[in-house]
C-alpha positions as MATLAB code, in Angstrom:
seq = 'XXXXXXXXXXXXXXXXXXXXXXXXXXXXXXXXXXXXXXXXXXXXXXXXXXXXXXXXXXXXXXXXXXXXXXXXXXXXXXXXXXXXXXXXXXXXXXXXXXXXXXXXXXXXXXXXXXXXXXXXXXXXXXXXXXXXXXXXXXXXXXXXXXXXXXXXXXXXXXXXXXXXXXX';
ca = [
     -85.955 -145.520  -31.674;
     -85.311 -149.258  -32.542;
     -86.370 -147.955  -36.441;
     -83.987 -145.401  -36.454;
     -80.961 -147.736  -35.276;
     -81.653 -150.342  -37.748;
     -81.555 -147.783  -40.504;
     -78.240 -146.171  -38.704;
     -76.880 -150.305  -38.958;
     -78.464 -150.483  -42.582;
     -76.577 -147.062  -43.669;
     -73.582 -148.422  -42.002;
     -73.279 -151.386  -43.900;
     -73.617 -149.862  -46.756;
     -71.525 -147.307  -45.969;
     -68.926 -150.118  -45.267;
     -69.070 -151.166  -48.717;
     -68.998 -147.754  -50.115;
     -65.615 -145.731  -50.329;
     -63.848 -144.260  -47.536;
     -66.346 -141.599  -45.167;
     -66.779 -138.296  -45.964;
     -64.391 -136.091  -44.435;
     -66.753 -135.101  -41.750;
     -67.069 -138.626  -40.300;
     -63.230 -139.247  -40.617;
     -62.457 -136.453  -38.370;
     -65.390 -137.206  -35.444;
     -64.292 -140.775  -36.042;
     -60.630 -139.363  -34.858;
     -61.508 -137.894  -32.317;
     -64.214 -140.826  -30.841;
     -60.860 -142.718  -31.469;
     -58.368 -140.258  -29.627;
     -61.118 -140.327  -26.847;
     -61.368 -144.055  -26.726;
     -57.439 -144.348  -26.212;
     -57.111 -141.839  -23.803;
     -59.835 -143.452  -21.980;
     -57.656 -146.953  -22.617;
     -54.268 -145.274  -21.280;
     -56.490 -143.759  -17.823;
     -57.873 -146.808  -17.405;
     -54.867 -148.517  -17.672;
     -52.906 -145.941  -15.207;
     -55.850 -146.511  -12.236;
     -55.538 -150.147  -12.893;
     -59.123 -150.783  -14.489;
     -57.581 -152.891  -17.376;
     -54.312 -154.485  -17.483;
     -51.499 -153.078  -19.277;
     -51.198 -155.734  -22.049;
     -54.423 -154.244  -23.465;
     -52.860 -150.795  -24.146;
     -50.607 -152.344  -27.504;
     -54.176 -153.482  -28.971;
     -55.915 -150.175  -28.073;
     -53.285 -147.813  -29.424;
     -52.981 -149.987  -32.732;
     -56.464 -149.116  -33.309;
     -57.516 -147.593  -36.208;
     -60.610 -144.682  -36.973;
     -62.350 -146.423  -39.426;
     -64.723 -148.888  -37.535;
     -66.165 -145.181  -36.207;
     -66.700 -143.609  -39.588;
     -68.949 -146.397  -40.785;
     -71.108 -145.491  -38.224;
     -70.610 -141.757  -37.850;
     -70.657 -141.443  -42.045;
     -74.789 -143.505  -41.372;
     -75.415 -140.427  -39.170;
     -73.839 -137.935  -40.780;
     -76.342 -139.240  -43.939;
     -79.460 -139.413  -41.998;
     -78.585 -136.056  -39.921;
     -77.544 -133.448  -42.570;
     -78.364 -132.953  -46.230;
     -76.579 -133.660  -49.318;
     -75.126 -129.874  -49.727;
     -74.798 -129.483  -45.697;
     -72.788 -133.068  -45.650;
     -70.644 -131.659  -48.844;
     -70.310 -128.161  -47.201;
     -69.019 -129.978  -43.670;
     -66.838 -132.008  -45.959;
     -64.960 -129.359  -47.457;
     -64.581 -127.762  -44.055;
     -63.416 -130.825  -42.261;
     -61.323 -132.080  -45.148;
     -59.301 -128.881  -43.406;
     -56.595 -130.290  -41.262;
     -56.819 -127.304  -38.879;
     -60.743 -126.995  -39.200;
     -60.725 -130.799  -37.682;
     -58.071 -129.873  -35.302;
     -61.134 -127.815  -33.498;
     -63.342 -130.471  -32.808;
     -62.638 -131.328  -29.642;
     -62.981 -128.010  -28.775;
     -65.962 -127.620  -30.240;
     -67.914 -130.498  -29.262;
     -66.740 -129.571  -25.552;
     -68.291 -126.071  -26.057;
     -71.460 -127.219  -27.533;
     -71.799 -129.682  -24.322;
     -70.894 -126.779  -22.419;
     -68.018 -128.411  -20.484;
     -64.559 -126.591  -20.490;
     -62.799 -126.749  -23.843;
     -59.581 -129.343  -23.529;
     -56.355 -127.772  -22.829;
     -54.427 -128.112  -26.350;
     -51.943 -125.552  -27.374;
     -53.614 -123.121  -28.629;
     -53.455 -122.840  -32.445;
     -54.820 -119.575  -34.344;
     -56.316 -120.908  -37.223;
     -55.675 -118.962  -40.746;
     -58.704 -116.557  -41.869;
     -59.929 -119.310  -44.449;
     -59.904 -121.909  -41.756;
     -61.361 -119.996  -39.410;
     -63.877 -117.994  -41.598;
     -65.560 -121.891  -42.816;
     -65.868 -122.644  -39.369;
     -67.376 -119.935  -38.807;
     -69.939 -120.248  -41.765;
     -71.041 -124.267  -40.806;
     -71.524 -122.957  -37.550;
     -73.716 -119.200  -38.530;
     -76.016 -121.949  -40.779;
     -76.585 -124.439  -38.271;
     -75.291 -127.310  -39.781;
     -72.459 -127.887  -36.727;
     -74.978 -127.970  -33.759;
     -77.719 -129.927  -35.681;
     -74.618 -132.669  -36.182;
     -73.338 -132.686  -33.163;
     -77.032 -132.844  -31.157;
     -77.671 -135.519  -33.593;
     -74.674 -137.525  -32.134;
     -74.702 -136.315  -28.723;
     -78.217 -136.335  -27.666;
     -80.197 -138.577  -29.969;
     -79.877 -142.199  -28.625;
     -80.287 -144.163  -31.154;
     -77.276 -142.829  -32.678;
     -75.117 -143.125  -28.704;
     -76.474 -146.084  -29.055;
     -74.730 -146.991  -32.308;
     -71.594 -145.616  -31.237;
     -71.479 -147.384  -28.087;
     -71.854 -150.790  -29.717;
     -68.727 -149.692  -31.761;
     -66.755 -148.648  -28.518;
     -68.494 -152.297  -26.858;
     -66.609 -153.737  -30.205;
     -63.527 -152.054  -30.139;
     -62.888 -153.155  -26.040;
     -63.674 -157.110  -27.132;
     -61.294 -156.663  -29.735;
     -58.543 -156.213  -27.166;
     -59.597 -158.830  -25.063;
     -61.454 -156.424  -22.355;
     -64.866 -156.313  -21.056;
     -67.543 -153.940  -22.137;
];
C-alpha cells in the first residue's frame, strides 16, 4: 500500500506540471469539491467550525483534487478507457450524473437533484462506459482502494488547513 501511494504522489506531481486533468478527473474533482463545501456549510450550520471559515471554503477551487484524481485515473484505467471516460465526461450533462452514480454504485440512495433526462447521446455514452466496465473499475478504484482514500484525504486534510480549520 505505501508503494502504491508514493506512485499516486509521484503521478500527481507530475500531473501538476502537466496540463490541466483529463476531463474525467475534472468532473470527480467537482464533485469531491461540491462534497467538501457542503460538508463546510453543515458543519458550519451545527456549529463544528466557525462561520468565518465558510468565505475560504466556498472560494475553493477543483483543481488541488484533479492532481490527485487525474494520478488515479492513470494508474486505474487504460490509455483508450481514460480517453473513452474523457470524451464522456467532457459531457456537461454526462458529469452532471456523477453524484448519482457514485451514490448508486455505493448503494446508498441517489441525491435528490431535479431530475434531468439526459439527451440519447448523453445518455447512450453513459451507458456504454458503464456496459464495458470502465465506470465501476474507476469508481472501486477511488472508493475502496486505500491507498488512493488515502490520497484524497490528505487533499481534503489540505484543503481544511488552508482555511485555518483542523483536520
Amino acid at each position: 500500500m505505501a508503494t502504491l501511494l508514493l506512485s499516486i504522489a509521484a503521478q500527481a506531481a507530475t500531473v501538476a506540471a502537466a496540463p490541466r486533468a483529463g476531463a474525467t478527473a475534472q468532473a470527480l474533482a467537482q464533485v469531491l469539491l461540491d462534497g467538501f463545501q457542503q460538508s463546510g456549510r453543515t458543519a458550519a450550520t451545527h456549529g463544528v467550525i466557525k462561520q468565518d471559515a465558510l468565505p475560504c471554503i466556498a472560494a475553493l477551487d477543483a483543481t488541488r483534487f484533479e492532481r490527485t484524481l487525474q494520478a488515479i485515473v492513470t494508474q486505474t484505467l487504460t490509455a483508450a478507457e481514460r480517453e473513452h471516460a474523457d470524451r464522456v465526461f467532457a459531457r456537461p450533462a454526462a458529469a452532471g450524473e456523477l453524484p448519482r452514480l457514485i451514490a448508486r454504485f455505493q448503494g446508498r440512495p441517489e441525491p435528490k437533484t431535479l431530475a434531468v433526462a439526459l439527451e440519447a447521446p448523453d445518455a447512450q455514452a453513459l451507458s456504454q462506459l458503464q456496459g464495458q466496465g470502465t465506470l465501476d473499475k474507476l469508481l472501486r478504484s477511488l472508493l475502496e482502494d486505500p491507498a488512493a482514500r488515502e490520497a484524497l484525504v490528505a487533499e481534503a486534510k489540505a484543503l481544511m488547513q488552508q482555511c485555518g480549520l483542523q483536520p
